């Protein structure tokens, strides 16, 4: 570490324990604080423990009507204002993607140019989605073209930045997300029993976890739902599905599940702070995402010793060991392919679990602090 520690500024939407980008930014802020740096954060929400630290200064930004567009404008303006102040003191500014137009370090967790979301709804809603996406593209391109160092959360993200935005490869460093060893480790028999008791689940029934909002089409829940209906039509299929994530359209999904005869086979658990507990009671994770820059929820499942059925083009798939690669999905939107992969897992559940538990030890050897330390090393080496 340098003898004289210059201040750091992090510009990000949230610094909380839920969500890949949010958790990663929180880990970096905590590490910088632990190392004695003066840490400034411009964000909408900040973890209470972090905000209470003496060397952490929170510049909270409102999010009117809980709108990402309105909140993003205010976040960008506040970020640029504080970036000037920190830069004048010789400090380092870390922004995230297009959330702040600043010529410094840019940590990319999602590439808007790699995926255009689609929405069901009125023509006005679709038009709004299209123009919002166009705005994100402009902001992303403008910010990344100014960056002096870009951090990518996967090789998938790095290649998207090169191919879709023309970023010079030598500007980009890949830094994978770390892990929380305390909460996400293979569950002991006692931890699993306690989780099943808390969730009121039958220990004899395998549960498969889907972590993400069913309303987010990018996450692929519609494909999973169709696959689950197909699976449950076979009397041999004995697993239930646990869906962890906020679902604004819950009445529609539950009605559809009842109509398809799988109302008792899909549990909508909503948003939960105790994902580690849910995973302790599960036997597999499934994520048929159409675009995923990384996929922290899958990594956390792997750390829990759970096999994962995942789209092979997601960032997290890059780190899969050979023993788990047969579960990767070559086509995230193909229902039959997903059905086959889930049957493959169920037919070889013990072998895949053993492979996942073995792989978890490798993942757990790389903590959030180690991730943050690597980022700081890259930043300090790049500084004049």
Short mmCIF file of C-alpha atoms in Angstrom, two decimals:
data_model
loop_
_atom_site.label_atom_id
_atom_site.label_comp_id
_atom_site.label_asym_id
_atom_site.label_seq_id
_atom_site.Cartn_x
_atom_site.Cartn_y
_atom_site.Cartn_z
CA UNK A 1 0.00 0.00 0.00
CA UNK A 2 1.21 3.56 -0.64
CA UNK A 3 2.48 5.49 2.38
CA UNK A 4 0.13 8.37 1.63
CA UNK A 5 -3.36 7.10 1.00
CA UNK A 6 -5.34 9.23 -1.40
CA UNK A 7 -9.16 9.24 -1.13
CA UNK A 8 -11.35 6.97 -3.23
CA UNK A 9 -14.76 7.75 -4.71
CA UNK A 10 -17.17 4.99 -5.78
CA UNK A 11 -20.15 5.95 -7.92
CA UNK A 12 -22.74 3.17 -7.97
CA UNK A 13 -26.46 2.70 -7.63
CA UNK A 14 -26.42 0.69 -4.41
CA UNK A 15 -23.89 -0.71 -1.95
CA UNK A 16 -25.80 -3.56 -0.33
CA UNK A 17 -25.42 -7.32 0.15
CA UNK A 18 -27.98 -8.31 -2.51
CA UNK A 19 -27.27 -8.27 -6.23
CA UNK A 20 -23.96 -8.99 -7.97
CA UNK A 21 -22.95 -5.44 -8.82
CA UNK A 22 -24.15 -4.08 -5.47
CA UNK A 23 -22.35 -6.76 -3.46
CA UNK A 24 -19.13 -6.31 -5.41
CA UNK A 25 -19.09 -2.54 -4.91
CA UNK A 26 -19.82 -2.99 -1.22
CA UNK A 27 -16.88 -5.39 -0.93
CA UNK A 28 -14.53 -2.88 -2.56
CA UNK A 29 -15.72 -0.05 -0.31
CA UNK A 30 -15.34 -2.22 2.81
CA UNK A 31 -11.83 -3.27 1.81
CA UNK A 32 -10.72 0.30 1.12
CA UNK A 33 -12.12 1.38 4.48
CA UNK A 34 -10.38 -1.51 6.24
CA UNK A 35 -7.09 -0.45 4.63
CA UNK A 36 -7.46 3.07 6.05
CA UNK A 37 -8.46 4.93 2.91
CA UNK A 38 -10.89 7.83 3.03
CA UNK A 39 -13.84 6.42 1.09
CA UNK A 40 -16.58 8.48 -0.54
CA UNK A 41 -19.63 6.81 -2.08
CA UNK A 42 -22.29 8.32 -4.29
CA UNK A 43 -25.26 5.96 -4.24
CA UNK A 44 -29.01 5.54 -3.69
CA UNK A 45 -28.70 2.92 -0.93
CA UNK A 46 -25.77 2.10 1.31
CA UNK A 47 -25.23 -0.75 3.76
CA UNK A 48 -25.81 0.51 7.32
CA UNK A 49 -22.57 -0.94 8.70
CA UNK A 50 -20.51 0.66 5.93
CA UNK A 51 -22.20 4.04 6.31
CA UNK A 52 -21.42 4.07 10.04
CA UNK A 53 -17.66 3.86 9.55
CA UNK A 54 -15.65 6.96 10.47
CA UNK A 55 -13.65 7.02 7.22
CA UNK A 56 -16.64 6.46 4.92
CA UNK A 57 -18.56 9.47 3.60
CA UNK A 58 -21.93 8.78 2.02
CA UNK A 59 -23.36 11.18 -0.55
CA UNK A 60 -26.84 9.78 -0.88
CA UNK A 61 -28.80 10.38 -4.06
CA UNK A 62 -32.61 10.17 -4.20
CA UNK A 63 -34.40 7.86 -6.62
CA UNK A 64 -37.69 9.61 -7.48
CA UNK A 65 -40.63 7.25 -7.96
CA UNK A 66 -38.10 4.41 -7.69
CA UNK A 67 -37.28 5.15 -11.32
CA UNK A 68 -33.90 4.00 -12.64
CA UNK A 69 -34.04 6.69 -15.33
CA UNK A 70 -34.77 9.58 -12.97
CA UNK A 71 -32.46 8.26 -10.29
CA UNK A 72 -29.74 7.70 -12.88
CA UNK A 73 -29.77 11.36 -13.94
CA UNK A 74 -29.33 12.50 -10.34
CA UNK A 75 -26.68 9.86 -9.66
CA UNK A 76 -24.71 10.94 -12.73
CA UNK A 77 -24.77 14.62 -11.76
CA UNK A 78 -23.79 13.95 -8.16
CA UNK A 79 -21.08 11.53 -9.27
CA UNK A 80 -19.51 14.04 -11.62
CA UNK A 81 -19.64 16.77 -8.97
CA UNK A 82 -17.87 14.64 -6.38
CA UNK A 83 -15.46 13.22 -8.95
CA UNK A 84 -14.13 16.73 -9.57
CA UNK A 85 -13.63 17.28 -5.84
CA UNK A 86 -11.88 13.96 -5.26
CA UNK A 87 -9.70 14.35 -8.35
CA UNK A 88 -8.58 17.80 -7.17
CA UNK A 89 -7.21 16.06 -4.06
CA UNK A 90 -5.33 13.51 -6.14
CA UNK A 91 -7.83 10.79 -5.36
CA UNK A 92 -9.17 7.91 -7.45
CA UNK A 93 -12.65 7.76 -8.96
CA UNK A 94 -14.31 4.41 -9.74
CA UNK A 95 -17.52 4.54 -11.76
CA UNK A 96 -19.71 1.68 -13.00
CA UNK A 97 -20.47 1.46 -16.71
CA UNK A 98 -22.37 4.50 -17.95
CA UNK A 99 -23.53 5.75 -14.55
CA UNK A 100 -21.03 8.63 -14.51
CA UNK A 101 -19.18 10.30 -17.38
CA UNK A 102 -15.71 10.44 -15.88
CA UNK A 103 -12.24 9.76 -17.26
CA UNK A 104 -11.00 7.37 -14.61
CA UNK A 105 -11.51 3.75 -13.61
CA UNK A 106 -14.65 2.09 -14.96
CA UNK A 107 -15.87 -1.18 -13.44
CA UNK A 108 -18.25 -2.89 -15.89
CA UNK A 109 -20.81 -5.37 -14.55
CA UNK A 110 -23.24 -5.29 -17.50
CA UNK A 111 -22.86 -4.33 -21.15
CA UNK A 112 -25.98 -2.66 -22.51
CA UNK A 113 -24.63 -3.00 -26.05
CA UNK A 114 -24.66 -6.79 -25.62
CA UNK A 115 -28.37 -7.17 -24.92
CA UNK A 116 -31.52 -5.23 -25.77
CA UNK A 117 -34.33 -6.04 -23.35
CA UNK A 118 -37.79 -6.81 -24.67
CA UNK A 119 -40.99 -6.05 -22.80
CA UNK A 120 -44.56 -7.18 -23.12
CA UNK A 121 -47.04 -4.36 -22.90
CA UNK A 122 -48.60 -1.48 -24.75
CA UNK A 123 -46.87 0.22 -27.70
CA UNK A 124 -46.07 3.12 -25.35
CA UNK A 125 -44.32 0.79 -22.87
CA UNK A 126 -42.32 -0.84 -25.64
CA UNK A 127 -41.34 2.56 -27.03
CA UNK A 128 -40.26 3.71 -23.57
CA UNK A 129 -38.13 0.59 -23.16
CA UNK A 130 -36.50 1.13 -26.54
CA UNK A 131 -35.61 4.75 -25.87
CA UNK A 132 -34.39 3.99 -22.36
CA UNK A 133 -32.09 1.37 -23.83
CA UNK A 134 -30.83 3.86 -26.43
CA UNK A 135 -30.05 6.33 -23.65
CA UNK A 136 -28.13 3.66 -21.72
CA UNK A 137 -26.14 2.87 -24.87
CA UNK A 138 -25.11 6.51 -25.31
CA UNK A 139 -24.13 6.90 -21.67
CA UNK A 140 -22.22 3.61 -21.68
CA UNK A 141 -20.26 4.42 -24.83
CA UNK A 142 -19.44 7.95 -23.73
CA UNK A 143 -18.16 6.87 -20.31
CA UNK A 144 -16.16 3.87 -21.51
CA UNK A 145 -14.44 5.80 -24.30
CA UNK A 146 -13.04 8.14 -21.62
CA UNK A 147 -11.87 5.46 -19.18
CA UNK A 148 -8.16 4.99 -18.50
CA UNK A 149 -8.66 1.55 -16.93
CA UNK A 150 -11.63 -0.78 -17.37
CA UNK A 151 -12.40 -3.67 -15.02
CA UNK A 152 -14.59 -6.46 -16.44
CA UNK A 153 -16.38 -9.00 -14.24
CA UNK A 154 -15.81 -11.84 -16.74
CA UNK A 155 -14.12 -12.67 -20.03
CA UNK A 156 -17.60 -12.58 -21.55
CA UNK A 157 -17.87 -8.94 -20.49
CA UNK A 158 -14.34 -8.19 -21.69
CA UNK A 159 -15.02 -9.64 -25.14
CA UNK A 160 -18.33 -7.75 -25.40
CA UNK A 161 -16.51 -4.49 -24.62
CA UNK A 162 -13.95 -5.20 -27.33
CA UNK A 163 -16.33 -6.46 -30.00
CA UNK A 164 -19.35 -4.22 -29.43
CA UNK A 165 -17.80 -0.97 -28.18
CA UNK A 166 -14.37 -1.09 -29.77
CA UNK A 167 -12.48 -0.78 -26.49
CA UNK A 168 -8.73 -1.51 -26.87
CA UNK A 169 -8.01 -4.90 -25.25
CA UNK A 170 -5.02 -3.57 -23.28
CA UNK A 171 -7.31 -1.19 -21.37
CA UNK A 172 -9.41 -4.02 -19.92
CA UNK A 173 -8.58 -6.27 -16.97
CA UNK A 174 -10.85 -9.17 -15.97
CA UNK A 175 -11.53 -9.47 -12.24
CA UNK A 176 -14.00 -12.15 -11.16
CA UNK A 177 -16.30 -11.64 -8.19
CA UNK A 178 -15.22 -12.92 -4.78
CA UNK A 179 -17.16 -15.05 -2.34
CA UNK A 180 -18.62 -14.74 1.14
CA UNK A 181 -17.06 -17.69 2.93
CA UNK A 182 -19.16 -17.27 6.05
CA UNK A 183 -22.56 -17.63 4.40
CA UNK A 184 -21.88 -19.46 1.14
CA UNK A 185 -20.10 -22.75 1.83
CA UNK A 186 -21.33 -26.34 1.45
CA UNK A 187 -24.05 -26.78 4.03
CA UNK A 188 -23.36 -29.21 6.84
CA UNK A 189 -26.04 -31.83 7.58
CA UNK A 190 -27.16 -29.74 10.57
CA UNK A 191 -27.34 -26.55 8.47
CA UNK A 192 -29.35 -28.33 5.79
CA UNK A 193 -31.74 -29.80 8.37
CA UNK A 194 -32.21 -26.39 9.98
CA UNK A 195 -32.89 -24.77 6.58
CA UNK A 196 -35.44 -27.41 5.60
CA UNK A 197 -37.17 -26.98 8.96
CA UNK A 198 -37.26 -23.18 8.61
CA UNK A 199 -38.61 -23.43 5.06
CA UNK A 200 -41.08 -26.22 6.00
CA UNK A 201 -39.79 -28.38 3.13
CA UNK A 202 -39.92 -32.16 2.93
CA UNK A 203 -36.35 -33.51 3.30
CA UNK A 204 -37.17 -36.31 0.85
CA UNK A 205 -38.01 -33.88 -1.97
CA UNK A 206 -35.20 -32.34 -4.05
CA UNK A 207 -35.56 -28.60 -4.55
CA UNK A 208 -34.13 -26.62 -7.45
CA UNK A 209 -33.42 -22.90 -6.93
CA UNK A 210 -34.00 -20.12 -9.43
CA UNK A 211 -32.50 -16.86 -8.14
CA UNK A 212 -33.77 -13.75 -9.94
CA UNK A 213 -36.93 -11.89 -10.78
CA UNK A 214 -39.40 -13.91 -12.89
CA UNK A 215 -40.45 -10.57 -14.39
CA UNK A 216 -36.98 -9.96 -15.86
CA UNK A 217 -37.16 -11.65 -19.27
CA UNK A 218 -33.37 -11.69 -19.44
CA UNK A 219 -33.29 -14.22 -16.59
CA UNK A 220 -35.17 -16.80 -18.66
CA UNK A 221 -37.88 -17.76 -16.18
CA UNK A 222 -40.48 -18.12 -18.94
CA UNK A 223 -38.35 -20.86 -20.49
CA UNK A 224 -37.89 -22.52 -17.12
CA UNK A 225 -41.61 -22.40 -16.42
CA UNK A 226 -42.42 -24.24 -19.65
CA UNK A 227 -39.69 -26.77 -18.94
CA UNK A 228 -41.05 -27.33 -15.43
CA UNK A 229 -44.55 -28.00 -16.75
CA UNK A 230 -43.06 -30.59 -19.11
CA UNK A 231 -41.02 -32.20 -16.34
CA UNK A 232 -43.93 -32.39 -13.92
CA UNK A 233 -46.06 -34.14 -16.54
CA UNK A 234 -43.76 -37.13 -16.04
CA UNK A 235 -44.65 -39.08 -12.88
CA UNK A 236 -40.96 -39.84 -12.32
CA UNK A 237 -40.06 -36.17 -11.81
CA UNK A 238 -39.98 -35.57 -8.06
CA UNK A 239 -38.26 -32.18 -7.68
CA UNK A 240 -39.90 -28.88 -6.77
CA UNK A 241 -38.84 -25.42 -7.91
CA UNK A 242 -38.06 -22.59 -5.46
CA UNK A 243 -38.13 -19.12 -7.04
CA UNK A 244 -36.19 -16.48 -5.11
CA UNK A 245 -36.71 -12.92 -6.31
CA UNK A 246 -39.15 -10.03 -6.40
CA UNK A 247 -42.11 -10.70 -8.64
CA UNK A 248 -44.48 -7.83 -9.39
CA UNK A 249 -46.54 -10.09 -11.66
CA UNK A 250 -46.92 -12.82 -9.02
CA UNK A 251 -50.73 -13.20 -9.41
CA UNK A 252 -50.32 -13.97 -13.12
CA UNK A 253 -47.54 -16.50 -12.55
CA UNK A 254 -49.38 -18.27 -9.74
CA UNK A 255 -52.59 -18.41 -11.77
CA UNK A 256 -50.69 -19.80 -14.73
CA UNK A 257 -49.01 -22.39 -12.52
CA UNK A 258 -52.38 -23.51 -11.14
CA UNK A 259 -53.86 -23.70 -14.63
CA UNK A 260 -50.94 -25.83 -15.82
CA UNK A 261 -51.22 -28.17 -12.86
CA UNK A 262 -47.90 -27.19 -11.23
CA UNK A 263 -49.22 -24.86 -8.54
CA UNK A 264 -47.82 -27.07 -5.79
CA UNK A 265 -44.55 -27.73 -7.62
CA UNK A 266 -43.35 -24.11 -7.91
CA UNK A 267 -42.80 -22.07 -4.75
CA UNK A 268 -42.59 -18.29 -5.25
CA UNK A 269 -40.58 -17.13 -2.23
CA UNK A 270 -40.25 -13.47 -3.24
CA UNK A 271 -37.29 -11.27 -2.35
CA UNK A 272 -35.26 -12.71 0.52
CA UNK A 273 -32.25 -11.58 2.49
CA UNK A 274 -31.43 -15.19 3.46
CA UNK A 275 -30.64 -16.66 0.04
CA UNK A 276 -27.89 -18.72 1.70
CA UNK A 277 -30.56 -20.45 3.81
CA UNK A 278 -32.72 -21.25 0.78
CA UNK A 279 -29.70 -22.64 -1.07
CA UNK A 280 -28.86 -24.81 1.96
CA UNK A 281 -32.21 -26.54 1.46
CA UNK A 282 -31.78 -26.99 -2.30
CA UNK A 283 -29.99 -29.57 -4.43
CA UNK A 284 -29.43 -27.63 -7.65
CA UNK A 285 -29.47 -24.13 -9.16
CA UNK A 286 -30.93 -23.33 -12.58
CA UNK A 287 -30.31 -20.14 -14.60
CA UNK A 288 -31.33 -20.25 -18.29
CA UNK A 289 -30.38 -16.59 -18.77
CA UNK A 290 -30.47 -14.97 -22.21
CA UNK A 291 -27.70 -12.57 -21.17
CA UNK A 292 -25.66 -12.64 -17.98
CA UNK A 293 -22.38 -10.74 -17.67
CA UNK A 294 -21.44 -12.96 -14.75
CA UNK A 295 -24.07 -14.49 -12.43
CA UNK A 296 -23.30 -14.13 -8.73
CA UNK A 297 -26.39 -16.13 -7.71
CA UNK A 298 -25.06 -19.15 -9.60
CA UNK A 299 -21.60 -18.76 -8.08
CA UNK A 300 -23.12 -18.61 -4.60
CA UNK A 301 -25.02 -21.81 -5.35
CA UNK A 302 -21.80 -23.47 -6.49
CA UNK A 303 -20.11 -22.30 -3.29
CA UNK A 304 -22.93 -23.99 -1.41
CA UNK A 305 -21.94 -27.20 -3.19
CA UNK A 306 -24.90 -27.22 -5.60
CA UNK A 307 -24.62 -28.24 -9.26
CA UNK A 308 -25.90 -25.58 -11.65
CA UNK A 309 -27.76 -25.76 -14.95
CA UNK A 310 -26.65 -22.54 -16.63
CA UNK A 311 -26.52 -20.91 -20.06
CA UNK A 312 -23.07 -21.59 -21.50
CA UNK A 313 -22.75 -18.00 -22.74
CA UNK A 314 -23.05 -16.53 -19.24
CA UNK A 315 -19.92 -15.18 -17.59
CA UNK A 316 -20.06 -17.62 -14.69
CA UNK A 317 -19.97 -20.57 -17.11
CA UNK A 318 -16.33 -19.67 -17.90
CA UNK A 319 -15.20 -20.94 -14.52
CA UNK A 320 -17.08 -24.28 -14.65
CA UNK A 321 -14.89 -27.36 -14.16
CA UNK A 322 -15.10 -30.13 -16.76
CA UNK A 323 -17.18 -32.33 -14.43
CA UNK A 324 -20.01 -29.78 -14.40
CA UNK A 325 -19.88 -28.65 -18.03
CA UNK A 326 -22.40 -31.28 -19.22
CA UNK A 327 -25.03 -29.21 -17.39
CA UNK A 328 -24.38 -26.08 -19.46
CA UNK A 329 -27.13 -24.96 -21.84
CA UNK A 330 -26.06 -24.28 -25.45
CA UNK A 331 -29.40 -22.59 -26.19
CA UNK A 332 -30.96 -20.71 -23.28
CA UNK A 333 -34.35 -20.36 -24.96
CA UNK A 334 -34.72 -24.02 -25.91
CA UNK A 335 -37.22 -25.66 -23.56
CA UNK A 336 -36.38 -29.22 -24.63
CA UNK A 337 -32.68 -28.59 -24.06
CA UNK A 338 -33.38 -27.33 -20.54
CA UNK A 339 -35.58 -30.36 -19.83
CA UNK A 340 -32.78 -32.70 -20.93
CA UNK A 341 -30.19 -30.94 -18.76
CA UNK A 342 -32.43 -31.09 -15.71
CA UNK A 343 -33.07 -34.80 -16.28
CA UNK A 344 -29.32 -35.31 -16.65
CA UNK A 345 -28.78 -33.65 -13.29
CA UNK A 346 -31.54 -35.62 -11.58
CA UNK A 347 -30.33 -38.93 -12.99
CA UNK A 348 -26.78 -38.28 -11.75
CA UNK A 349 -27.51 -36.10 -8.76
CA UNK A 350 -24.93 -37.60 -6.40
CA UNK A 351 -22.08 -37.38 -8.92
CA UNK A 352 -22.83 -33.78 -9.86
CA UNK A 353 -23.15 -32.81 -6.21
CA UNK A 354 -19.77 -34.34 -5.43
CA UNK A 355 -18.23 -32.40 -8.31
CA UNK A 356 -19.86 -29.16 -7.11
CA UNK A 357 -18.68 -29.66 -3.53
CA UNK A 358 -15.16 -30.26 -4.78
CA UNK A 359 -15.28 -27.15 -6.97
CA UNK A 360 -16.66 -25.07 -4.11
CA UNK A 361 -13.32 -25.33 -2.32
CA UNK A 362 -11.63 -23.60 -5.23
CA UNK A 363 -14.22 -20.83 -5.25
CA UNK A 364 -14.08 -20.33 -1.50
CA UNK A 365 -10.32 -19.78 -1.73
CA UNK A 366 -11.02 -16.45 -3.48
CA UNK A 367 -12.71 -14.01 -1.09
CA UNK A 368 -14.26 -10.60 -1.61
CA UNK A 369 -11.20 -9.05 0.06
CA UNK A 370 -8.91 -10.80 -2.41
CA UNK A 371 -11.00 -9.48 -5.29
CA UNK A 372 -10.85 -5.96 -3.87
CA UNK A 373 -7.09 -6.23 -3.23
CA UNK A 374 -6.53 -7.15 -6.87
CA UNK A 375 -8.62 -4.18 -8.01
CA UNK A 376 -6.66 -1.77 -5.81
CA UNK A 377 -3.38 -3.22 -7.06
CA UNK A 378 -4.46 -2.71 -10.69
CA UNK A 379 -5.63 0.83 -9.97
CA UNK A 380 -2.53 1.87 -8.07
CA UNK A 381 -0.26 0.39 -10.76
CA UNK A 382 -2.15 2.37 -13.40
CA UNK A 383 -1.95 5.67 -11.53
CA UNK A 384 0.66 8.23 -12.70
#
